[in-house]
Amino acid sequence: MEAKVISGGTRFTSLPRSYVRPESERPRLFEVSAFEHVPIIDLGCNDRSRVVRQVGDACRVYGFFQVINHGVSTEAVERMQEVAAEFFRLPEEEKMKLYSENPTKTMRLSTSFNVKKEKVHNWRDYLRLHCHPLEKYMEEWPANPPTFKEFVSNYCREVRCLGYRLEELISESLGLEKDAVRNILGEQGQHMAVNFYPPCPEPELTYGLPGHADPNALTILLQDLHVAGLQVLKYGKWVAVDPHPNAFVINIGDQLQALSNGRYKSVWHRTMVNADKPRMSIASFLCPSDDALISSPVSLLYNGCGPTYRDFTYAEYYKKFWSRNLDQGHCLELFKNRKRKWHESNCNF
C-alpha cells in the first residue's frame, strides 16, 4: 500500500481493494448484539472493599469495565478531544510530515496497524505518542495545533494517576498488597494512540481494527460519545459496547493476564467503522518497563496451579508483538509454560 493516510479529506465512494477482507474474515455485523450489562464501576464510592470486589469480578469474567467518577477532569478530557480533532483536520501535507511505518519510533502518524506486514489493511489513521517521562518526549510532539503539547500533556498526567489508582485496586482484588502490581511492572512507560476512523463506504467489508488483545498492562480508552465502534468478545460472540457519558473503558492487557496467572483476562476486542460519520477514540496504555520481569507472585500459584506462562521481560514480549500481524492470534500464547506437569483443570480460578 502506498504510504498515505486516509484522513486526507477525500470522501471515498467505494472501499479500496487493499481494505476488503476475505468473506470468511468479515465482521458479520448482523450477528452483533448490544452488551446490555457492561460493568460500570463508580470510583467515587466510599466503600473500597466493594470497589475492589467489582474490579476483580469484571477482570475475571470480562477483562474490561467502565469507570465513572474517575478523577480525570472534564476540562482535560474536552481539551484532549478538541485538540485531537483539530490535528486530524490539518491539511494532508502537514500531517504527512509526521508519517512513518516504523513501529519503534516514539512519535509518528501512521495508518492501519503494520502496513509492512499485513495483507489486508484496516480503516484507521492514528497518531502514536510516547508520554512518559513527559520531559523526554514532549519536544518531539506535533507543534501544530499550537495548543497540542499543553492539552495533551495535562491529559496524560491525569490519566496516569487514574492508571496507578486502578492498578492498586487490581492488586488488592488479587489478594496482594496494593503496590504489588506496580512494583512488578517497574517504572511504567505510557503511550497514546489517537485513533481516527473516517467515514467508510462499505463498513461490512473491513475493520477499524480486527480482533486483538492489547500487549501492554492496562488500557484506558476514551470513546467517541457520538459514534459507537468498540466490540468485545463475550462467551464466543461479539457484543457492542456503547459509549457511556463521562466514562473510560478499562481493558486488561496481556501483561496483567500473565501476572495474574491467567485469572484476569486480556479482553479480545475490535473496532468497527461507520458509513456516515467519522469516529475518534483516544487510547492510553500503561506498559511495564522494558526490563520488568513478568512473573506471577507465589500466592497466585496455589491449588496445584503452577505458572501458566514462563517468565519474560516486557521488551521480549513487545518485540514479538510487533513482528506479527494484529489478527494473527493471541501473542500471549507464545509465552505459555509448555513444561507444566499439572493439568489446567486442577486450577480453580
Tab-separated table of C-alpha atoms in Angstrom:
chain	number	residue	atom	x	y	z
A	1	MET	CA	0.000	0.000	0.000
A	2	GLU	CA	1.228	3.483	-0.797
A	3	ALA	CA	2.249	5.271	2.390
A	4	LYS	CA	-0.768	7.564	2.562
A	5	VAL	CA	-3.213	8.423	5.307
A	6	ILE	CA	-6.932	8.009	4.668
A	7	SER	CA	-7.854	11.102	6.692
A	8	GLY	CA	-6.687	13.470	3.979
A	9	GLY	CA	-10.138	14.837	3.251
A	10	THR	CA	-11.090	12.606	0.305
A	11	ARG	CA	-14.529	11.051	0.727
A	12	PHE	CA	-14.276	7.501	-0.600
A	13	THR	CA	-17.234	6.197	-2.620
A	14	SER	CA	-16.026	2.592	-2.623
A	15	LEU	CA	-13.651	0.610	-0.471
A	16	PRO	CA	-10.150	0.244	-1.973
A	17	ARG	CA	-9.324	-3.410	-2.613
A	18	SER	CA	-6.464	-3.481	-0.111
A	19	TYR	CA	-9.003	-2.949	2.701
A	20	VAL	CA	-11.511	-5.633	1.667
A	21	ARG	CA	-11.445	-8.663	3.969
A	22	PRO	CA	-11.928	-12.172	2.580
A	23	GLU	CA	-15.539	-13.215	3.059
A	24	SER	CA	-14.676	-15.622	5.884
A	25	GLU	CA	-12.983	-12.792	7.860
A	26	ARG	CA	-15.641	-10.116	7.572
A	27	PRO	CA	-17.296	-8.733	10.709
A	28	ARG	CA	-20.814	-10.169	10.094
A	29	LEU	CA	-22.361	-7.137	11.721
A	30	PHE	CA	-25.849	-8.613	11.620
A	31	GLU	CA	-24.767	-11.119	14.291
A	32	VAL	CA	-23.554	-8.479	16.765
A	33	SER	CA	-25.780	-7.691	19.742
A	34	ALA	CA	-25.652	-4.939	22.327
A	35	PHE	CA	-23.837	-5.606	25.590
A	36	GLU	CA	-26.641	-4.785	27.985
A	37	HIS	CA	-24.800	-5.212	31.289
A	38	VAL	CA	-21.397	-3.620	30.820
A	39	PRO	CA	-19.701	-3.397	34.237
A	40	ILE	CA	-19.737	0.280	35.265
A	41	ILE	CA	-17.721	0.943	38.406
A	42	ASP	CA	-18.076	4.137	40.416
A	43	LEU	CA	-14.608	5.020	41.659
A	44	GLY	CA	-16.156	7.726	43.821
A	45	CYS	CA	-17.759	5.087	46.040
A	46	ASN	CA	-16.586	5.315	49.648
A	47	ASP	CA	-16.789	1.543	50.155
A	48	ARG	CA	-13.334	0.487	48.926
A	49	SER	CA	-13.935	-3.210	49.559
A	50	ARG	CA	-16.958	-3.042	47.260
A	51	VAL	CA	-14.977	-1.315	44.508
A	52	VAL	CA	-12.158	-3.866	44.838
A	53	ARG	CA	-14.660	-6.705	44.558
A	54	GLN	CA	-16.331	-5.155	41.491
A	55	VAL	CA	-12.968	-4.645	39.788
A	56	GLY	CA	-11.942	-8.235	40.480
A	57	ASP	CA	-15.232	-9.631	39.170
A	58	ALA	CA	-15.016	-7.563	35.974
A	59	CYS	CA	-11.365	-8.510	35.340
A	60	ARG	CA	-12.058	-12.199	35.883
A	61	VAL	CA	-15.296	-12.509	33.914
A	62	TYR	CA	-14.963	-9.925	31.140
A	63	GLY	CA	-11.448	-8.484	31.062
A	64	PHE	CA	-12.792	-4.958	30.867
A	65	PHE	CA	-15.082	-2.486	32.596
A	66	GLN	CA	-16.033	1.183	32.538
A	67	VAL	CA	-15.282	3.678	35.291
A	68	ILE	CA	-17.107	6.840	36.303
A	69	ASN	CA	-16.140	9.470	38.892
A	70	HIS	CA	-12.599	8.567	37.896
A	71	GLY	CA	-10.846	11.807	38.815
A	72	VAL	CA	-9.831	12.899	35.299
A	73	SER	CA	-11.219	16.404	34.932
A	74	THR	CA	-13.877	17.268	32.377
A	75	GLU	CA	-11.683	20.119	31.182
A	76	ALA	CA	-8.748	17.794	30.469
A	77	VAL	CA	-10.971	15.380	28.535
A	78	GLU	CA	-12.670	18.086	26.472
A	79	ARG	CA	-9.383	19.789	25.610
A	80	MET	CA	-7.840	16.458	24.603
A	81	GLN	CA	-10.745	15.701	22.288
A	82	GLU	CA	-10.688	19.224	20.890
A	83	VAL	CA	-7.001	19.251	20.002
A	84	ALA	CA	-7.118	15.701	18.614
A	85	ALA	CA	-9.937	16.641	16.245
A	86	GLU	CA	-8.055	19.782	15.272
A	87	PHE	CA	-4.954	17.722	14.453
A	88	PHE	CA	-6.802	15.424	12.076
A	89	ARG	CA	-8.363	18.430	10.343
A	90	LEU	CA	-4.904	19.666	9.355
A	91	PRO	CA	-4.085	19.579	5.630
A	92	GLU	CA	-2.774	16.228	4.461
A	93	GLU	CA	0.624	17.628	3.518
A	94	GLU	CA	1.028	18.951	7.070
A	95	LYS	CA	0.147	15.630	8.686
A	96	MET	CA	2.331	13.653	6.283
A	97	LYS	CA	5.432	15.349	7.718
A	98	LEU	CA	4.921	13.054	10.728
A	99	TYR	CA	4.162	9.855	8.802
A	100	SER	CA	6.182	6.714	9.480
A	101	GLU	CA	5.726	2.958	9.191
A	102	ASN	CA	8.478	2.254	11.739
A	103	PRO	CA	6.882	0.925	14.954
A	104	THR	CA	9.988	1.720	17.001
A	105	LYS	CA	9.566	5.476	16.562
A	106	THR	CA	8.314	7.191	19.702
A	107	MET	CA	6.175	9.696	17.779
A	108	ARG	CA	4.579	9.034	14.430
A	109	LEU	CA	1.471	9.328	12.349
A	110	SER	CA	0.588	6.083	10.623
A	111	THR	CA	-2.272	4.106	9.197
A	112	SER	CA	-3.842	0.658	9.585
A	113	PHE	CA	-1.650	-1.312	12.045
A	114	ASN	CA	1.530	-2.626	10.443
A	115	VAL	CA	1.390	-1.877	6.728
A	116	LYS	CA	4.725	-3.585	6.050
A	117	LYS	CA	3.489	-6.991	7.187
A	118	GLU	CA	-0.292	-7.186	6.888
A	119	LYS	CA	-2.048	-8.438	3.766
A	120	VAL	CA	-5.294	-6.546	4.334
A	121	HIS	CA	-5.343	-3.064	5.813
A	122	ASN	CA	-7.540	-1.504	8.486
A	123	TRP	CA	-9.648	1.621	8.065
A	124	ARG	CA	-7.759	3.746	10.578
A	125	ASP	CA	-5.241	6.534	10.860
A	126	TYR	CA	-3.562	7.121	14.187
A	127	LEU	CA	-1.113	9.396	15.923
A	128	ARG	CA	1.158	7.406	18.234
A	129	LEU	CA	2.904	9.195	21.098
A	130	HIS	CA	5.180	8.179	23.943
A	131	CYS	CA	4.113	10.119	27.009
A	132	HIS	CA	6.355	9.246	29.953
A	133	PRO	CA	8.522	10.794	31.073
A	134	LEU	CA	6.893	13.869	29.555
A	135	GLU	CA	10.038	15.971	29.622
A	136	LYS	CA	11.752	13.357	27.453
A	137	TYR	CA	9.084	13.052	24.763
A	138	MET	CA	7.062	16.304	24.631
A	139	GLU	CA	9.564	18.145	22.464
A	140	GLU	CA	9.070	15.722	19.569
A	141	TRP	CA	5.278	16.004	19.661
A	142	PRO	CA	3.469	17.965	16.928
A	143	ALA	CA	3.869	21.747	17.115
A	144	ASN	CA	0.643	22.168	15.208
A	145	PRO	CA	-2.029	22.736	16.537
A	146	PRO	CA	-0.298	25.268	18.822
A	147	THR	CA	-2.123	24.025	21.951
A	148	PHE	CA	-1.300	20.366	21.285
A	149	LYS	CA	1.561	19.917	23.738
A	150	GLU	CA	-0.169	21.760	26.577
A	151	PHE	CA	-3.525	20.000	26.278
A	152	VAL	CA	-2.139	16.514	25.669
A	153	SER	CA	0.443	16.680	28.466
A	154	ASN	CA	-2.194	17.743	31.011
A	155	TYR	CA	-4.431	14.889	29.911
A	156	CYS	CA	-1.539	12.399	30.130
A	157	ARG	CA	-0.748	13.384	33.705
A	158	GLU	CA	-4.317	12.904	34.872
A	159	VAL	CA	-4.760	9.601	33.049
A	160	ARG	CA	-1.533	8.257	34.546
A	161	CYS	CA	-2.843	8.991	38.044
A	162	LEU	CA	-6.015	7.083	37.172
A	163	GLY	CA	-3.939	4.162	35.899
A	164	TYR	CA	-1.981	3.939	39.152
A	165	ARG	CA	-5.223	4.034	41.119
A	166	LEU	CA	-6.662	1.205	39.049
A	167	GLU	CA	-3.523	-0.893	39.455
A	168	GLU	CA	-3.863	-0.616	43.226
A	169	LEU	CA	-7.464	-1.840	43.038
A	170	ILE	CA	-6.477	-4.685	40.712
A	171	SER	CA	-3.624	-5.647	43.026
A	172	GLU	CA	-5.914	-5.745	46.067
A	173	SER	CA	-8.530	-7.721	44.137
A	174	LEU	CA	-5.894	-10.428	43.601
A	175	GLY	CA	-5.252	-10.573	47.328
A	176	LEU	CA	-1.911	-8.754	47.002
A	177	GLU	CA	-0.566	-5.634	48.665
A	178	LYS	CA	-1.862	-2.559	46.863
A	179	ASP	CA	1.546	-1.688	45.392
A	180	ALA	CA	2.444	-5.253	44.316
A	181	VAL	CA	1.369	-4.935	40.660
A	182	ARG	CA	3.044	-1.570	40.282
A	183	ASN	CA	6.272	-2.929	41.768
A	184	ILE	CA	6.321	-5.834	39.306
A	185	LEU	CA	5.683	-3.551	36.324
A	186	GLY	CA	8.511	-1.201	37.285
A	187	GLU	CA	8.781	2.390	36.072
A	188	GLN	CA	5.954	2.106	33.588
A	189	GLY	CA	6.019	3.613	30.172
A	190	GLN	CA	2.964	5.424	28.872
A	191	HIS	CA	1.883	5.522	25.251
A	192	MET	CA	-1.075	7.045	23.496
A	193	ALA	CA	-2.862	6.239	20.239
A	194	VAL	CA	-5.174	8.946	18.934
A	195	ASN	CA	-7.311	6.926	16.516
A	196	PHE	CA	-9.275	8.452	13.655
A	197	TYR	CA	-11.681	6.395	11.560
A	198	PRO	CA	-13.019	8.330	8.528
A	199	PRO	CA	-16.454	7.507	7.113
A	200	CYS	CA	-16.172	4.145	5.376
A	201	PRO	CA	-18.195	3.419	2.213
A	202	GLU	CA	-18.575	-0.311	2.972
A	203	PRO	CA	-18.145	-0.945	6.715
A	204	GLU	CA	-19.372	-4.517	6.425
A	205	LEU	CA	-16.236	-5.444	4.437
A	206	THR	CA	-13.499	-4.185	6.740
A	207	TYR	CA	-12.432	-3.216	10.260
A	208	GLY	CA	-11.133	-0.174	12.010
A	209	LEU	CA	-9.089	-2.745	13.920
A	210	PRO	CA	-9.696	-6.513	13.810
A	211	GLY	CA	-9.992	-8.693	16.906
A	212	HIS	CA	-6.941	-8.433	19.144
A	213	ALA	CA	-5.725	-8.230	22.716
A	214	ASP	CA	-3.551	-5.367	23.940
A	215	PRO	CA	0.124	-6.184	24.595
A	216	ASN	CA	0.514	-3.754	27.491
A	217	ALA	CA	-0.653	-3.930	31.115
A	218	LEU	CA	-3.625	-1.584	31.186
A	219	THR	CA	-5.533	0.390	28.536
A	220	ILE	CA	-7.578	3.478	29.401
A	221	LEU	CA	-9.853	4.260	26.462
A	222	LEU	CA	-11.768	7.466	25.851
A	223	GLN	CA	-14.563	6.588	23.430
A	224	ASP	CA	-16.301	8.853	20.958
A	225	LEU	CA	-19.606	9.701	22.648
A	226	HIS	CA	-21.417	10.197	19.353
A	227	VAL	CA	-20.287	7.225	17.242
A	228	ALA	CA	-20.072	3.694	18.643
A	229	GLY	CA	-17.476	1.257	17.358
A	230	LEU	CA	-15.980	-0.827	20.162
A	231	GLN	CA	-16.949	-4.502	20.353
A	232	VAL	CA	-15.693	-7.180	22.742
A	233	LEU	CA	-15.787	-10.957	22.579
A	234	LYS	CA	-18.106	-12.306	25.265
A	235	TYR	CA	-18.762	-16.037	25.563
A	236	GLY	CA	-17.693	-16.550	21.955
A	237	LYS	CA	-19.906	-13.805	20.495
A	238	TRP	CA	-19.163	-10.207	19.578
A	239	VAL	CA	-21.114	-7.597	21.516
A	240	ALA	CA	-21.149	-3.824	21.110
A	241	VAL	CA	-20.002	-1.599	23.968
A	242	ASP	CA	-21.869	1.681	23.630
A	243	PRO	CA	-20.185	4.840	24.943
A	244	HIS	CA	-21.180	5.904	28.461
A	245	PRO	CA	-21.110	9.609	29.366
A	246	ASN	CA	-18.098	10.734	31.399
A	247	ALA	CA	-16.631	7.231	31.477
A	248	PHE	CA	-13.428	5.496	30.461
A	249	VAL	CA	-13.295	1.931	29.185
A	250	ILE	CA	-10.586	-0.029	31.019
A	251	ASN	CA	-9.041	-3.021	29.240
A	252	ILE	CA	-6.894	-5.632	30.920
A	253	GLY	CA	-3.820	-6.213	28.738
A	254	ASP	CA	-1.629	-9.259	28.193
A	255	GLN	CA	0.821	-8.364	30.947
A	256	LEU	CA	-1.856	-8.389	33.647
A	257	GLN	CA	-3.226	-11.681	32.330
A	258	ALA	CA	0.248	-13.194	32.648
A	259	LEU	CA	0.967	-11.546	36.004
A	260	SER	CA	-2.350	-12.816	37.421
A	261	ASN	CA	-1.510	-16.344	36.224
A	262	GLY	CA	-4.471	-16.274	33.865
A	263	ARG	CA	-7.058	-15.301	36.463
A	264	TYR	CA	-7.725	-11.996	34.743
A	265	LYS	CA	-8.444	-11.910	31.031
A	266	SER	CA	-6.802	-9.767	28.402
A	267	VAL	CA	-10.008	-8.924	26.589
A	268	TRP	CA	-10.308	-9.708	22.870
A	269	HIS	CA	-11.789	-6.630	21.200
A	270	ARG	CA	-12.191	-4.987	17.813
A	271	THR	CA	-13.286	-1.694	16.247
A	272	MET	CA	-15.971	-1.157	13.654
A	273	VAL	CA	-16.295	1.800	11.294
A	274	ASN	CA	-19.268	3.928	10.277
A	275	ALA	CA	-20.607	4.638	6.820
A	276	ASP	CA	-21.739	8.202	7.519
A	277	LYS	CA	-19.706	9.663	10.351
A	278	PRO	CA	-16.053	9.809	11.368
A	279	ARG	CA	-15.152	8.330	14.738
A	280	MET	CA	-12.327	9.141	17.111
A	281	SER	CA	-11.029	7.285	20.140
A	282	ILE	CA	-8.092	8.045	22.402
A	283	ALA	CA	-6.322	5.068	23.951
A	284	SER	CA	-3.737	5.444	26.709
A	285	PHE	CA	-1.515	2.470	27.510
A	286	LEU	CA	0.423	1.787	30.696
A	287	CYS	CA	3.307	-0.544	29.878
A	288	PRO	CA	5.852	-2.328	32.072
A	289	SER	CA	9.407	-1.059	31.924
A	290	ASP	CA	11.405	-2.873	29.248
A	291	ASP	CA	13.373	-4.853	31.827
A	292	ALA	CA	10.381	-5.698	34.037
A	293	LEU	CA	10.198	-9.454	34.591
A	294	ILE	CA	6.596	-10.534	34.184
A	295	SER	CA	6.115	-13.318	36.700
A	296	SER	CA	3.151	-14.357	38.855
A	297	PRO	CA	3.527	-13.840	42.614
A	298	VAL	CA	3.837	-17.098	44.536
A	299	SER	CA	0.494	-16.516	46.264
A	300	LEU	CA	-1.263	-16.894	42.886
A	301	LEU	CA	0.198	-20.348	42.263
A	302	TYR	CA	-1.940	-22.287	44.745
A	303	ASN	CA	-4.388	-25.189	44.288
A	304	GLY	CA	-1.980	-27.103	42.089
A	305	CYS	CA	-1.655	-24.272	39.590
A	306	GLY	CA	1.919	-23.627	38.648
A	307	PRO	CA	2.797	-20.724	36.374
A	308	THR	CA	0.674	-20.667	33.233
A	309	TYR	CA	3.265	-18.530	31.457
A	310	ARG	CA	7.032	-18.636	31.510
A	311	ASP	CA	8.832	-15.603	32.879
A	312	PHE	CA	9.651	-12.982	30.263
A	313	THR	CA	10.631	-9.336	30.032
A	314	TYR	CA	8.313	-6.784	28.515
A	315	ALA	CA	10.934	-5.884	25.896
A	316	GLU	CA	10.930	-9.511	24.722
A	317	TYR	CA	7.149	-9.556	24.528
A	318	TYR	CA	6.772	-6.233	22.751
A	319	LYS	CA	9.304	-7.160	20.082
A	320	LYS	CA	7.383	-10.350	19.364
A	321	PHE	CA	4.053	-8.495	19.248
A	322	TRP	CA	5.210	-6.001	16.614
A	323	SER	CA	6.765	-8.741	14.480
A	324	ARG	CA	3.310	-10.219	13.790
A	325	ASN	CA	0.026	-9.181	12.230
A	326	LEU	CA	-2.539	-7.826	14.670
A	327	ASP	CA	-5.074	-10.515	13.775
A	328	GLN	CA	-2.553	-13.385	13.745
A	329	GLY	CA	-3.715	-14.790	17.087
A	330	HIS	CA	-3.061	-14.093	20.736
A	331	CYS	CA	0.642	-13.306	21.156
A	332	LEU	CA	0.487	-14.401	24.810
A	333	GLU	CA	0.000	-17.998	23.649
A	334	LEU	CA	3.640	-17.990	22.537
A	335	PHE	CA	4.720	-17.465	26.146
A	336	LYS	CA	2.772	-20.319	27.721
A	337	ASN	CA	4.731	-22.594	30.003
A	338	ARG	CA	4.952	-25.764	27.903
A	339	LYS	CA	6.753	-27.733	30.609
A	340	ARG	CA	3.993	-27.732	33.205
A	341	LYS	CA	3.425	-31.060	34.955
A	342	TRP	CA	-0.011	-30.139	36.226
A	343	HIS	CA	-3.318	-30.086	34.415
A	344	GLU	CA	-5.211	-26.836	33.918
A	345	SER	CA	-8.435	-28.471	35.049
A	346	ASN	CA	-6.996	-28.504	38.571
A	347	CYS	CA	-6.731	-24.735	38.594
A	348	ASN	CA	-9.656	-23.191	40.434
A	349	PHE	CA	-9.780	-19.548	39.461
